[in-house]
Amino acid sequence: METGPRLVERATARSAAAVEVNEVRGRSGAEMKRNLTWWDLAWFGVGAVIGAGIFVLTGQEARDAAGPAVVLSYAVSGVSAMLSVLCYTEFAIEIPDAGGSFAYLRVELGDFVAFIAAGNILLEYCIGGTAVARAWTSYFATLLNHRPNDFRIHAASLAADYSRLDPIVVAVIAVLSTKASSRFNYALSIAHLAVLVFIVAAGLSRWGCKRVYPRTCL
């Protein structure tokens, strides 16, 4: 008998900023040690923007579907990222000690909206992280002149579309510690930046050669 009213109460209930900052943090019983600096967080942001995902489908979709219009996609993504930055800036100003979109939504829009947002965030990271990690197998196989399935374990007892177990994915997403993950992110982000600079430089040199020597430039 109380299920309906309690569900409505939870759907419309809103938390208070003081509760999020003091009481919710106190329930854990221990303070979490801060192990990352602003430099680590900045590189995490760089890694999120130019991670392995930028090499997975961008070129294929630009060639087969979008063509030059892919530039508009980057523009829309940039505007979306800017709006996201403004939103998180507001989060940090309103509730500086709690942080995160979940705590902010509990205060501003209620528990139900915060629950939906938390589910979306978990789903985004699970699907996005595994998809990008799986692409590492393809890169590694191409580097060694092999097929991706050569590095996957075939489980005959599973369904055909789910029978390829990928140990490289497990190695890529495994995290020993937050600091180790940050160092790994440094190395990969620097490598990605180097690749992007090389691609831009090669494209500009090719474009300049075509403009100056249209008949002899290959």
mmCIF file of C-alpha atoms in Angstrom:
data_model
loop_
_atom_site.group_PDB
_atom_site.id
_atom_site.type_symbol
_atom_site.label_atom_id
_atom_site.label_comp_id
_atom_site.label_asym_id
_atom_site.label_seq_id
_atom_site.Cartn_x
_atom_site.Cartn_y
_atom_site.Cartn_z
ATOM 1 C CA MET A 1 0.000 0.000 0.000
ATOM 2 C CA GLU A 2 2.888 2.369 0.665
ATOM 3 C CA THR A 3 4.778 1.598 -2.550
ATOM 4 C CA GLY A 4 2.981 4.178 -4.698
ATOM 5 C CA PRO A 5 3.188 7.113 -2.292
ATOM 6 C CA ARG A 6 6.806 6.327 -1.433
ATOM 7 C CA LEU A 7 7.705 6.108 -5.116
ATOM 8 C CA VAL A 8 6.090 9.489 -5.763
ATOM 9 C CA GLU A 9 7.891 10.925 -2.746
ATOM 10 C CA ARG A 10 11.265 9.668 -3.965
ATOM 11 C CA ALA A 11 10.582 10.877 -7.516
ATOM 12 C CA THR A 12 9.829 14.408 -6.362
ATOM 13 C CA ALA A 13 12.209 14.627 -3.390
ATOM 14 C CA ARG A 14 15.170 16.974 -3.512
ATOM 15 C CA SER A 15 18.308 16.926 -1.430
ATOM 16 C CA ALA A 16 19.892 19.929 0.246
ATOM 17 C CA ALA A 17 23.348 21.251 -0.469
ATOM 18 C CA ALA A 18 24.356 20.897 3.170
ATOM 19 C CA VAL A 19 23.291 17.237 3.138
ATOM 20 C CA GLU A 20 25.391 16.496 0.053
ATOM 21 C CA VAL A 21 28.430 18.318 1.401
ATOM 22 C CA ASN A 22 28.384 17.057 4.998
ATOM 23 C CA GLU A 23 26.027 14.172 5.770
ATOM 24 C CA VAL A 24 26.455 12.094 2.603
ATOM 25 C CA ARG A 25 30.229 12.353 2.799
ATOM 26 C CA GLY A 26 30.129 11.438 6.479
ATOM 27 C CA ARG A 27 28.253 8.187 5.827
ATOM 28 C CA SER A 28 31.296 6.648 4.168
ATOM 29 C CA GLY A 29 33.146 6.728 7.477
ATOM 30 C CA ALA A 30 36.479 7.705 5.926
ATOM 31 C CA GLU A 31 37.856 10.434 3.752
ATOM 32 C CA MET A 32 39.110 9.421 0.320
ATOM 33 C CA LYS A 33 42.744 10.355 -0.225
ATOM 34 C CA ARG A 34 43.344 12.840 -3.013
ATOM 35 C CA ASN A 35 45.897 11.244 -5.282
ATOM 36 C CA LEU A 36 45.658 13.370 -8.432
ATOM 37 C CA THR A 37 46.764 16.915 -9.128
ATOM 38 C CA TRP A 38 45.310 19.472 -11.502
ATOM 39 C CA TRP A 39 47.961 18.389 -14.036
ATOM 40 C CA ASP A 40 46.667 14.807 -13.910
ATOM 41 C CA LEU A 41 43.096 15.963 -14.381
ATOM 42 C CA ALA A 42 44.087 18.182 -17.315
ATOM 43 C CA TRP A 43 45.722 15.231 -19.067
ATOM 44 C CA PHE A 44 42.704 13.063 -18.349
ATOM 45 C CA GLY A 45 40.666 15.660 -20.210
ATOM 46 C CA VAL A 46 43.105 15.612 -23.122
ATOM 47 C CA GLY A 47 42.987 11.826 -23.172
ATOM 48 C CA ALA A 48 39.197 11.844 -23.211
ATOM 49 C CA VAL A 49 39.109 14.234 -26.171
ATOM 50 C CA ILE A 50 41.777 12.588 -28.329
ATOM 51 C CA GLY A 51 41.620 9.035 -27.058
ATOM 52 C CA ALA A 52 41.762 5.941 -29.231
ATOM 53 C CA GLY A 53 38.162 6.550 -30.280
ATOM 54 C CA ILE A 54 39.235 9.361 -32.592
ATOM 55 C CA PHE A 55 41.027 6.775 -34.743
ATOM 56 C CA VAL A 56 38.347 4.073 -34.681
ATOM 57 C CA LEU A 57 35.486 5.306 -36.866
ATOM 58 C CA THR A 58 36.284 8.909 -37.761
ATOM 59 C CA GLY A 59 38.198 8.187 -40.953
ATOM 60 C CA GLN A 60 35.859 5.420 -42.062
ATOM 61 C CA GLU A 61 32.727 7.534 -41.622
ATOM 62 C CA ALA A 62 34.352 10.564 -43.246
ATOM 63 C CA ARG A 63 35.254 8.471 -46.280
ATOM 64 C CA ASP A 64 32.057 6.423 -46.638
ATOM 65 C CA ALA A 65 29.300 8.684 -45.291
ATOM 66 C CA ALA A 66 30.011 12.247 -44.188
ATOM 67 C CA GLY A 67 32.785 13.379 -46.501
ATOM 68 C CA PRO A 68 33.783 17.040 -46.016
ATOM 69 C CA ALA A 69 30.695 17.517 -43.813
ATOM 70 C CA VAL A 70 32.595 15.767 -41.022
ATOM 71 C CA VAL A 71 33.970 19.244 -40.230
ATOM 72 C CA LEU A 72 30.443 20.259 -39.182
ATOM 73 C CA SER A 73 30.326 17.258 -36.856
ATOM 74 C CA TYR A 74 33.492 18.477 -35.154
ATOM 75 C CA ALA A 75 31.972 21.950 -34.821
ATOM 76 C CA VAL A 76 28.807 20.566 -33.212
ATOM 77 C CA SER A 77 30.910 18.403 -30.889
ATOM 78 C CA GLY A 78 32.958 21.427 -29.899
ATOM 79 C CA VAL A 79 29.851 23.438 -29.027
ATOM 80 C CA SER A 80 28.467 20.500 -27.028
ATOM 81 C CA ALA A 81 31.753 20.194 -25.136
ATOM 82 C CA MET A 82 31.695 23.922 -24.367
ATOM 83 C CA LEU A 83 28.159 23.681 -22.976
ATOM 84 C CA SER A 84 29.207 20.686 -20.880
ATOM 85 C CA VAL A 85 32.122 22.696 -19.475
ATOM 86 C CA LEU A 86 29.751 25.531 -18.530
ATOM 87 C CA CYS A 87 27.418 23.046 -16.807
ATOM 88 C CA TYR A 88 30.215 21.500 -14.745
ATOM 89 C CA THR A 89 31.484 24.967 -13.874
ATOM 90 C CA GLU A 90 28.076 25.727 -12.414
ATOM 91 C CA PHE A 91 28.191 22.424 -10.508
ATOM 92 C CA ALA A 92 31.519 23.370 -8.958
ATOM 93 C CA ILE A 93 30.282 26.826 -7.970
ATOM 94 C CA GLU A 94 26.972 25.685 -6.475
ATOM 95 C CA ILE A 95 28.312 22.645 -4.576
ATOM 96 C CA PRO A 96 32.118 22.930 -4.496
ATOM 97 C CA ASP A 97 32.786 20.142 -1.999
ATOM 98 C CA ALA A 98 30.428 17.506 -3.383
ATOM 99 C CA GLY A 99 31.242 17.735 -7.083
ATOM 100 C CA GLY A 100 29.814 15.651 -9.897
ATOM 101 C CA SER A 101 26.584 15.872 -11.815
ATOM 102 C CA PHE A 102 24.775 13.337 -9.609
ATOM 103 C CA ALA A 103 25.056 15.418 -6.436
ATOM 104 C CA TYR A 104 24.102 18.600 -8.272
ATOM 105 C CA LEU A 105 21.025 17.016 -9.855
ATOM 106 C CA ARG A 106 19.885 15.633 -6.482
ATOM 107 C CA VAL A 107 19.876 19.176 -5.140
ATOM 108 C CA GLU A 108 18.450 21.003 -8.146
ATOM 109 C CA LEU A 109 16.063 18.529 -9.838
ATOM 110 C CA GLY A 110 15.517 15.699 -7.377
ATOM 111 C CA ASP A 111 16.462 12.065 -6.796
ATOM 112 C CA PHE A 112 14.662 10.626 -9.817
ATOM 113 C CA VAL A 113 16.450 12.842 -12.362
ATOM 114 C CA ALA A 114 19.758 12.171 -10.604
ATOM 115 C CA PHE A 115 19.096 8.416 -10.795
ATOM 116 C CA ILE A 116 18.406 8.603 -14.553
ATOM 117 C CA ALA A 117 21.529 10.718 -15.111
ATOM 118 C CA ALA A 118 23.699 8.318 -13.091
ATOM 119 C CA GLY A 119 22.400 5.368 -15.120
ATOM 120 C CA ASN A 120 23.173 7.188 -18.369
ATOM 121 C CA ILE A 121 26.684 8.033 -17.199
ATOM 122 C CA LEU A 122 27.403 4.413 -16.216
ATOM 123 C CA LEU A 123 26.020 3.149 -19.521
ATOM 124 C CA GLU A 124 28.074 5.693 -21.463
ATOM 125 C CA TYR A 125 31.337 4.737 -19.789
ATOM 126 C CA CYS A 126 30.691 0.988 -19.987
ATOM 127 C CA ILE A 127 29.783 0.957 -23.680
ATOM 128 C CA GLY A 128 32.240 3.663 -24.748
ATOM 129 C CA GLY A 129 35.144 2.218 -22.779
ATOM 130 C CA THR A 130 34.669 -1.339 -24.009
ATOM 131 C CA ALA A 131 34.168 -0.250 -27.632
ATOM 132 C CA VAL A 132 37.372 1.782 -27.645
ATOM 133 C CA ALA A 133 39.303 -0.924 -25.784
ATOM 134 C CA ARG A 134 38.163 -3.507 -28.312
ATOM 135 C CA ALA A 135 39.558 -1.341 -31.091
ATOM 136 C CA TRP A 136 43.019 -1.757 -29.551
ATOM 137 C CA THR A 137 42.977 -5.408 -30.619
ATOM 138 C CA SER A 138 42.454 -4.370 -34.232
ATOM 139 C CA TYR A 139 45.329 -1.875 -34.048
ATOM 140 C CA PHE A 140 47.642 -4.383 -32.409
ATOM 141 C CA ALA A 141 46.758 -7.070 -34.960
ATOM 142 C CA THR A 142 47.315 -4.679 -37.864
ATOM 143 C CA LEU A 143 50.677 -3.651 -36.425
ATOM 144 C CA LEU A 144 51.763 -7.305 -36.414
ATOM 145 C CA ASN A 145 50.144 -8.077 -39.802
ATOM 146 C CA HIS A 146 47.538 -10.393 -38.273
ATOM 147 C CA ARG A 147 43.772 -10.553 -38.115
ATOM 148 C CA PRO A 148 42.104 -9.400 -34.866
ATOM 149 C CA ASN A 149 40.560 -12.827 -34.257
ATOM 150 C CA ASP A 150 44.068 -14.307 -34.094
ATOM 151 C CA PHE A 151 44.425 -12.678 -30.672
ATOM 152 C CA ARG A 152 40.960 -13.581 -29.404
ATOM 153 C CA ILE A 153 39.926 -16.750 -27.607
ATOM 154 C CA HIS A 154 37.108 -18.676 -29.223
ATOM 155 C CA ALA A 155 34.518 -20.015 -26.758
ATOM 156 C CA ALA A 156 32.454 -22.541 -28.689
ATOM 157 C CA SER A 157 29.847 -22.814 -25.919
ATOM 158 C CA LEU A 158 28.760 -19.182 -26.393
ATOM 159 C CA ALA A 159 26.570 -17.728 -29.130
ATOM 160 C CA ALA A 160 28.254 -17.015 -32.460
ATOM 161 C CA ASP A 161 28.233 -13.220 -32.052
ATOM 162 C CA TYR A 162 29.591 -13.407 -28.482
ATOM 163 C CA SER A 163 32.073 -16.268 -28.690
ATOM 164 C CA ARG A 164 35.256 -14.220 -29.156
ATOM 165 C CA LEU A 165 36.859 -13.394 -25.824
ATOM 166 C CA ASP A 166 39.374 -10.574 -26.010
ATOM 167 C CA PRO A 167 42.211 -10.682 -23.438
ATOM 168 C CA ILE A 168 43.799 -7.529 -24.890
ATOM 169 C CA VAL A 169 40.667 -5.585 -23.908
ATOM 170 C CA VAL A 170 41.041 -6.820 -20.335
ATOM 171 C CA ALA A 171 44.689 -5.709 -20.297
ATOM 172 C CA VAL A 172 43.819 -2.276 -21.691
ATOM 173 C CA ILE A 173 41.008 -1.466 -19.260
ATOM 174 C CA ALA A 174 42.667 -3.010 -16.203
ATOM 175 C CA VAL A 175 43.677 -0.311 -13.717
ATOM 176 C CA LEU A 176 46.201 -1.021 -10.960
ATOM 177 C CA SER A 177 45.762 2.380 -9.318
ATOM 178 C CA THR A 178 44.553 5.865 -10.103
ATOM 179 C CA LYS A 179 48.096 7.197 -10.387
ATOM 180 C CA ALA A 180 49.148 4.328 -12.664
ATOM 181 C CA SER A 181 46.143 5.029 -14.868
ATOM 182 C CA SER A 182 47.159 8.682 -14.989
ATOM 183 C CA ARG A 183 50.711 7.819 -16.097
ATOM 184 C CA PHE A 184 49.380 5.446 -18.733
ATOM 185 C CA ASN A 185 47.109 8.237 -19.937
ATOM 186 C CA TYR A 186 50.132 10.573 -20.220
ATOM 187 C CA ALA A 187 51.952 8.231 -22.538
ATOM 188 C CA LEU A 188 48.955 7.501 -24.753
ATOM 189 C CA SER A 189 47.893 11.141 -24.979
ATOM 190 C CA ILE A 190 51.386 12.218 -26.049
ATOM 191 C CA ALA A 191 51.445 9.450 -28.658
ATOM 192 C CA HIS A 192 48.030 10.520 -29.958
ATOM 193 C CA LEU A 193 49.123 14.150 -30.173
ATOM 194 C CA ALA A 194 52.212 13.120 -32.124
ATOM 195 C CA VAL A 195 50.095 11.116 -34.570
ATOM 196 C CA LEU A 196 47.644 13.989 -35.047
ATOM 197 C CA VAL A 197 50.464 16.484 -35.644
ATOM 198 C CA PHE A 198 51.971 14.119 -38.203
ATOM 199 C CA ILE A 199 48.622 13.724 -40.007
ATOM 200 C CA VAL A 200 48.023 17.491 -40.116
ATOM 201 C CA ALA A 201 51.586 18.180 -41.295
ATOM 202 C CA ALA A 202 51.368 15.517 -43.994
ATOM 203 C CA GLY A 203 48.011 16.856 -45.170
ATOM 204 C CA LEU A 204 49.238 20.450 -45.311
ATOM 205 C CA SER A 205 52.401 19.479 -47.191
ATOM 206 C CA ARG A 206 50.321 17.498 -49.677
ATOM 207 C CA TRP A 207 47.919 20.419 -50.138
ATOM 208 C CA GLY A 208 50.795 22.877 -50.593
ATOM 209 C CA CYS A 209 52.478 20.599 -53.117
ATOM 210 C CA LYS A 210 49.271 20.354 -55.136
ATOM 211 C CA ARG A 211 48.913 24.141 -55.160
ATOM 212 C CA VAL A 212 52.518 24.838 -56.201
ATOM 213 C CA TYR A 213 53.241 21.822 -58.429
ATOM 214 C CA PRO A 214 49.841 20.509 -59.600
ATOM 215 C CA ARG A 215 51.276 18.345 -62.363
ATOM 216 C CA THR A 216 54.314 16.816 -60.695
ATOM 217 C CA CYS A 217 53.107 16.351 -57.103
ATOM 218 C CA LEU A 218 52.014 12.763 -56.450
#
